[in-house]
Amino acid sequence: MSVDQHSHLKRLEAESIRIMREVAAEFSNPVMLYSIGKDSSVMLHLAMKAFYPSKPPFPVLHVDTTWKFREMIAFRDDIMQRLGLDMIVHVNQEGVAAGVTPFTHGSNYYTHVMKTEGLKQALDKYGFDAAFGGARRDEEKSRAKERIFSFRSANHTWDPKNQRPELWQLYNARVHKGESIRAFPLSNWTELDIWQYILAENIQIVPLYFAKRRPIVERGGMLIMVDDERMQLQPQEKVEERLVRFRTLGCYPLTGAVESSAATLPEIVREMLIARTSERQGRLIDHDESGSMEKKKKEGYF
Amino acid sequence: MNQVPVARESADFQRYIAEQERKSLLRFLTCGSVDDGKSTLIGRLLYETKMIFEDHFSALERDSRKHGTTGEEVDLALLLDGLEAEREQGITIDVAYRFFTTDKRKFIVADTPGHEQYTRNMATGASTSDLAVLLVDARHGIVTQTRRHAFIVSLLGIRHIVLAVNKIDLVDFDQARFAAIREAFQQLAADFGFASIVSIPLSARYGDNVAEVSPRTPWYHGPSLLDHLQRVDVGDDLARRPFRMCVQWVNRPDLNFRGFAGTVASGSLRPGDEIVVARSGTRSRVERIVTFDGDLDIAEAGTAVTLTLADEIDASRGDVFAKSDDRPEVIDQFAAHLVWMHEDPMLPGRPYLLKCGTRTVSAQVTEIRHKIDVNSFQHLAAKELRLNEVGEVHLGLSEAIAIEPYRQHRETGAFVLIDRFSNATVGAGMVTHGLRRATNVHWQAIDVTREARAQLKHQMAKVAWFTGLSGSGKSTIANIVEKKLHALGKHTFILDGDNVRHGLNRDLGFTDADRVENVRRVAEVARLMTDAGLIVLVSFISPFKAERQLARDLMAAGEFAEVFVDTPIETCEARDSKGLYAKARAGQIRNFTGIDSPYERPEAPEIHIRSNEEALEHAADRVVAWILGRDSADDWVI
Ligand SMILES: Nc1nc2c(ncn2[C@@H]2O[C@H](COP(=O)(O)OP(=O)(O)OP(=O)(O)O)[C@@H](O)[C@H]2O)c(=O)[nH]1
Ligand SMILES: [Mg+2]
């Protein structure tokens, strides 16, 4: 199945490519954040297109929390090697040294230290003045408010009440030293668009997205996969093999699976059509409090 | 890596995917005055088109209890008002983009704020829309904000309007009320050139005429809002317009490949076609239209491509490609509508950065023709444009670029202005027409050059720009410098603030706008004098960074030095040689720098004189050393 030149997906693709080229041309030191998820996979695919026959003129950064699914890490290393891209992996070593884990410190604090702080460390360390992120406006109500070029202060904070006007496709790329722009080339894609595009372009994604029998424990109403021996079970909990897949990927102790038998892309897309629950429900962090995404973004989370 | 194979798909599935792919897209916005029900309406549309997930709906019920404005019922506006501050205040602050689909179309809708303070965010949402749903509260009818939004929407070139007469439930579904508002709007919009205006009586809160025609308005015979949105034809004719492409990025993976990456803005292009670089007039032929998915036989509007050309031509980011039989004008002066978006007013003469297409140049407003009163649409005289004001202005650029009327070419006719220091996006503009004087008045080629004139005087023409508070010692030091230079046989001239104000700038006062113009004129005079080969000492308070930058930009690198005479205000005030501080303190002089008008300190002056710490003679020697191009004053003194 290939993409027709006048189709909806082609329009989205062209818009994303334009945004990426704009960033590459205007900034001196951009980077692409890569989370290994499906949106990142699409973003990477688009970057390969945008600069063809050149390679993307920027490195890829993965902020590793050390709690990602093992399959994600294997997939990441494989794809980077195959595409021949420069990858930087950053771990917040201070967080590791302090023993911060999703089990010991609660999802909010853990995410703040290992993801938000880790990301800031990496951005500061390499002096990146622009960072691509794969966020979409349809994911969450504060993301629906964000610009395509989203300004961050030298402390990486977002000021949602004072965003730069962004007219037409004239993106303001000017920042002072230390300040930066988060660029969101997938802003106008919906979850369904992402899946359809993966289908049409046969984009490789982590196998965790496809249904399979996996070792699952139920915790806080969520289906958590026991990915390694670090997952400690409560007395009343028991591990069961269940046929599940993931709609979104992150740290395994915080990412809920959904029961599903969709084992192929068409089946996933079909399942999407009848989905009545948004994908982010599968993430523990957003439940912590209402408006928590905006709060994290203000602090510098992606 | 083994991807799970794409299984054999059912015919149904194939058909479904193909349908999704073929659906057209409508981008629209909701606008209108505060509380007219814009967010509620979009919430209602999302609800009616079943785009709200279960977990989002339960979150909405929770939120409604906490922040809702609708008593016991769910407040659909909270689906849109996603920021904390918005929920607390019950208003929209920034634009939200939402997505929904029906059997017939896909939609991207921008929910924009009604509050006047956030007009820039409304304009942001409108700039990418093809249709506007303008809401009016049936109880209040057309208000100033309705007029402002209608006007901005028309300026931005949106041609299709839905006048949504909302809260019709609160006026008992009164037909006469609806008709009166519709009439009034048609009158006010008569000159806006909208291609279609469809008026619909609505209740966003209860859903009347939103998705389905309501039995409670039996007198209304038009379509429901959703019905209309699904059918309205906003077809653009980009494909039939002349070819344009702004070069974004030059693609050079190796010595054998040089491609120009960009998105086709309008028209189409085939391999073999002749193209011309608008700015230079250089021509070449398209060799290949390269994409990751293979070369294309034709590149149409909206396609992202990389072009390779038959010849090695000089082109780079910022250039506009066109076809040779229809090229854009290349000009450095033009007229435009400007919407001002910043708390600091726009001052004519102040240099800003202008981004148009992929090119960024220095620009200044040379004249405000008028500003436009959004209530009466009258043209008013103005010396500055304030936040949310709209004016028709003339702009001058530091260099000529390809620029065209916005109505004909969006991409080469739209621009934003960016503050050079804060980097804020401060204005958005739409070109109305080029100014002839730019195309016709060419610089006279002059044989006796400025270098030749300077050489005759055995000197390099330079500008030393003394800035500092009133009474800081600028003129005193400039005088010493001039005497020393004169003694060395150099040809000099001093432009002094006080003196110039008696003559050349007699018509200017001390408002910010006048200060900018004051400095601009002096900078231009200084520039002419250096053309004549002179060494120019300018002694001017020049409190604003932007204008000092303007002066600097007129000169070549190395020919301009900022001399910051840095004297604490207490010292200046204690000296008060002209008695001005006393008067300013007594309130007899307004806008006095350092008292009730700011002085922006230079960040990196070439010469920094702390007059409390350095002998004036020594300071003057340092300036002379710079002018003569010596390394340091001390070397020279010895
Ligand atoms: N009775 C009635 N109330 C309505 C209707 N539409 C909106 N409202 C109410 O009007 C109030 C304001 O609605 P919003 O949707 O927040 O208005 P808005 O136009 O988005 O406001 P801003 O974005 O702040 O400019 C809310 O309390 C709504 O419930 C309607 O059709 N009938
Ligand atoms: Mg609103």
GROMACS .gro file of C-alpha atoms in nm, chain A residues 1 3-11 13-15 17-19 21-22 24-26 45 48-54 57 74-75 78 82 137-139 141-142 144-147 158 160-172 174-176 179 187-193 196 198-199 201-205 207 210 247 263-266 269-270 273 275-278 281 290-291 294-295 298, chain B residues 1 3-7 9-10 13-14 16-17 20-21 23-25 27 50-56 63 78-87 92-99 106 108 120-121 123-124 127-128 156 248-249 251-253 257 261-263 290-293 296 300 302-306 317 341 353 355-358 360 406 411 414-416 418 420-425 428-430:
model
  192
    1MET     CA    1   0.000   0.000   0.000
    3VAL     CA    2   0.086   0.681  -0.036
    4ASP     CA    3  -0.098   0.875  -0.304
    5GLN     CA    4   0.052   1.219  -0.383
    6HIS     CA    5  -0.266   1.409  -0.300
    7SER     CA    6  -0.366   1.221   0.007
    8HIS     CA    7  -0.409   1.341   0.359
    9LEU     CA    8  -0.094   1.159   0.467
   10LYS     CA    9   0.111   1.325   0.194
   11ARG     CA   10  -0.005   1.664   0.316
   13GLU     CA   11   0.427   1.439   0.548
   14ALA     CA   12   0.507   1.752   0.347
   15GLU     CA   13   0.426   1.976   0.643
   17ILE     CA   14   0.939   1.779   0.620
   18ARG     CA   15   0.911   2.151   0.583
   19ILE     CA   16   0.934   2.200   0.959
   21ARG     CA   17   1.421   2.158   0.703
   22GLU     CA   18   1.343   2.490   0.864
   24ALA     CA   19   1.806   2.229   1.017
   25ALA     CA   20   1.860   2.552   0.823
   26GLU     CA   21   1.805   2.801   1.105
   45HIS     CA   22   1.139   0.812   0.895
   48MET     CA   23   1.530   1.038   0.641
   49LYS     CA   24   1.296   1.173   0.373
   50ALA     CA   25   1.345   1.542   0.447
   51PHE     CA   26   1.719   1.546   0.385
   52TYR     CA   27   1.751   1.270   0.128
   53PRO     CA   28   1.998   1.198  -0.028
   54SER     CA   29   2.185   1.344   0.270
   57PRO     CA   30   2.221   1.683   0.957
   74ALA     CA   31   1.744  -0.370   2.129
   75PHE     CA   32   1.525  -0.209   1.866
   78ASP     CA   33   1.946  -0.195   1.570
   82ARG     CA   34   2.091   0.028   1.008
  137ARG     CA   35  -0.158   1.806   1.957
  138ASP     CA   36  -0.426   1.539   1.974
  139GLU     CA   37  -0.256   1.367   2.269
  141LYS     CA   38  -0.528   1.923   2.609
  142SER     CA   39  -0.224   2.131   2.700
  144ALA     CA   40  -0.324   2.110   2.185
  145LYS     CA   41  -0.217   2.459   2.283
  146GLU     CA   42   0.146   2.436   2.190
  147ARG     CA   43   0.320   2.603   1.899
  158TRP     CA   44   0.767   2.665   2.890
  160PRO     CA   45   0.211   2.873   2.813
  161LYS     CA   46   0.057   3.212   2.882
  162ASN     CA   47   0.315   3.393   2.680
  163GLN     CA   48   0.385   3.197   2.365
  164ARG     CA   49   0.522   3.367   2.055
  165PRO     CA   50   0.257   3.431   1.794
  166GLU     CA   51   0.313   3.183   1.512
  167LEU     CA   52   0.154   3.288   1.186
  168TRP     CA   53   0.139   3.098   0.860
  169GLN     CA   54   0.445   2.877   0.838
  170LEU     CA   55   0.680   3.155   0.940
  171TYR     CA   56   0.854   3.004   1.239
  172ASN     CA   57   1.059   3.233   1.459
  174ARG     CA   58   1.570   3.323   1.707
  175VAL     CA   59   1.698   3.249   2.055
  176HIS     CA   60   1.962   3.389   2.284
  179GLU     CA   61   1.755   2.942   2.526
  187SER     CA   62   0.187   1.856   1.575
  188ASN     CA   63  -0.101   1.807   1.334
  189TRP     CA   64  -0.096   1.427   1.315
  190THR     CA   65  -0.356   1.221   1.500
  191GLU     CA   66  -0.294   0.879   1.646
  192LEU     CA   67  -0.486   0.727   1.357
  193ASP     CA   68  -0.274   0.917   1.105
  196GLN     CA   69  -0.206   0.465   0.883
  198ILE     CA   70   0.318   0.325   0.950
  199LEU     CA   71   0.098   0.091   0.753
  201GLU     CA   72   0.513   0.318   0.453
  202ASN     CA   73   0.581  -0.011   0.628
  203ILE     CA   74   0.776   0.163   0.901
  204GLN     CA   75   0.954  -0.060   1.152
  205ILE     CA   76   0.822  -0.032   1.506
  207PRO     CA   77   0.725  -0.545   1.842
  210PHE     CA   78   0.171  -0.602   1.844
  247ARG     CA   79  -0.054   0.160   2.251
  263ALA     CA   80  -0.111  -0.877   1.591
  264THR     CA   81  -0.079  -0.702   1.256
  265LEU     CA   82  -0.083  -0.339   1.149
  266PRO     CA   83  -0.422  -0.362   0.978
  269VAL     CA   84  -0.570   0.026   1.272
  270ARG     CA   85  -0.900  -0.155   1.282
  273LEU     CA   86  -1.135   0.277   1.481
  275ALA     CA   87  -1.112   0.264   2.042
  276ARG     CA   88  -1.302   0.463   2.298
  277THR     CA   89  -1.014   0.530   2.530
  278SER     CA   90  -0.729   0.761   2.448
  281GLN     CA   91  -0.460   0.647   2.961
  290SER     CA   92  -0.536   1.698   3.651
  291GLY     CA   93  -0.327   1.942   3.450
  294GLU     CA   94   0.112   2.118   3.153
  295LYS     CA   95   0.299   2.127   3.481
  298LYS     CA   96   0.652   2.399   3.221
  303MET     CA   97   1.449  -0.724   1.252
  305GLN     CA   98   0.832  -0.675   1.143
  306VAL     CA   99   0.509  -0.859   1.200
  307PRO     CA  100   0.388  -0.915   0.846
  308VAL     CA  101   0.102  -0.713   0.706
  309ALA     CA  102  -0.162  -0.980   0.691
  311GLU     CA  103  -0.654  -0.747   0.449
  312SER     CA  104  -1.022  -0.767   0.391
  315PHE     CA  105  -1.055  -0.263   0.536
  316GLN     CA  106  -0.882  -0.166   0.212
  318TYR     CA  107  -1.191   0.212   0.451
  319ILE     CA  108  -0.824   0.309   0.437
  322GLN     CA  109  -0.966   0.802   0.476
  323GLU     CA  110  -0.687   0.886   0.243
  325LYS     CA  111  -1.097   1.276   0.241
  326SER     CA  112  -1.048   1.645   0.194
  327LEU     CA  113  -0.928   1.861   0.480
  329ARG     CA  114  -0.898   2.402   0.842
  352LYS     CA  115  -1.788   1.113   1.872
  353MET     CA  116  -1.430   1.229   1.899
  354ILE     CA  117  -1.420   1.232   2.277
  355PHE     CA  118  -1.268   0.927   2.435
  356GLU     CA  119  -1.429   0.776   2.744
  357ASP     CA  120  -1.145   0.867   2.975
  358HIS     CA  121  -1.145   1.224   2.847
  365ASP     CA  122  -1.331   1.915   3.576
  380LEU     CA  123  -1.323   2.266   2.938
  381LEU     CA  124  -1.238   2.014   2.666
  382LEU     CA  125  -1.064   2.301   2.491
  383ASP     CA  126  -0.941   2.526   2.766
  384GLY     CA  127  -0.646   2.305   2.849
  385LEU     CA  128  -0.427   2.548   3.045
  386GLU     CA  129  -0.449   2.586   3.418
  387ALA     CA  130  -0.490   2.961   3.393
  388GLU     CA  131  -0.770   2.921   3.142
  389ARG     CA  132  -0.965   2.687   3.363
  394THR     CA  133  -0.947   3.100   2.655
  395ILE     CA  134  -0.597   3.249   2.648
  396ASP     CA  135  -0.423   3.070   2.365
  397VAL     CA  136  -0.538   2.890   2.058
  398ALA     CA  137  -0.610   2.515   2.082
  399TYR     CA  138  -0.593   2.293   1.777
  400ARG     CA  139  -0.834   2.001   1.766
  401PHE     CA  140  -0.900   1.734   1.508
  408LYS     CA  141  -1.127   1.577   0.807
  410ILE     CA  142  -0.849   2.087   1.197
  422ARG     CA  143  -0.232   3.783   1.853
  423ASN     CA  144  -0.329   3.428   1.940
  425ALA     CA  145  -0.446   3.584   1.446
  426THR     CA  146  -0.217   3.285   1.489
  429SER     CA  147  -0.344   3.247   0.962
  430THR     CA  148  -0.367   2.878   0.871
  458LEU     CA  149  -0.563   3.734   0.655
  550GLN     CA  150   1.485   2.626   0.252
  551TRP     CA  151   1.808   2.437   0.253
  553ASN     CA  152   2.140   1.972   0.010
  554ARG     CA  153   2.507   1.875  -0.048
  555PRO     CA  154   2.579   1.519   0.061
  559PHE     CA  155   2.507   1.640  -0.570
  563ALA     CA  156   1.519   2.171  -0.087
  564GLY     CA  157   1.184   2.342  -0.046
  565THR     CA  158   0.808   2.303  -0.071
  592VAL     CA  159   1.439   1.432  -0.612
  593THR     CA  160   1.247   1.271  -0.326
  594PHE     CA  161   1.322   0.983  -0.094
  595ASP     CA  162   1.051   0.786  -0.273
  598LEU     CA  163   0.896   1.287  -0.962
  602GLU     CA  164   0.277   2.035  -0.754
  604GLY     CA  165   0.230   2.152  -0.144
  605THR     CA  166   0.492   1.893  -0.236
  606ALA     CA  167   0.824   1.887  -0.049
  607VAL     CA  168   1.101   1.833  -0.301
  608THR     CA  169   1.471   1.871  -0.371
  619ARG     CA  170   1.839   2.961   0.148
  643MET     CA  171   0.140   4.203   1.859
  655LEU     CA  172   1.398   4.172   1.151
  657LYS     CA  173   1.100   3.712   0.786
  658CYS     CA  174   0.925   3.644   0.457
  659GLY     CA  175   0.931   3.298   0.308
  660THR     CA  176   1.271   3.166   0.406
  662THR     CA  177   1.523   3.722   0.699
  708TYR     CA  178  -0.050   3.877  -0.021
  713GLU     CA  179   0.395   3.269   0.078
  716ALA     CA  180   0.316   3.731   0.430
  717PHE     CA  181   0.581   3.833   0.680
  718VAL     CA  182   0.648   3.859   1.050
  720ILE     CA  183   1.090   4.008   1.506
  722ARG     CA  184   1.621   4.228   1.726
  723PHE     CA  185   1.699   4.216   2.095
  724SER     CA  186   1.425   4.021   2.268
  725ASN     CA  187   1.367   3.795   1.963
  726ALA     CA  188   0.994   3.824   2.025
  727THR     CA  189   0.760   3.801   1.728
  730ALA     CA  190   0.252   4.020   1.133
  731GLY     CA  191   0.211   4.178   0.794
  732MET     CA  192   0.046   4.130   0.461
   0.00000   0.00000   0.00000
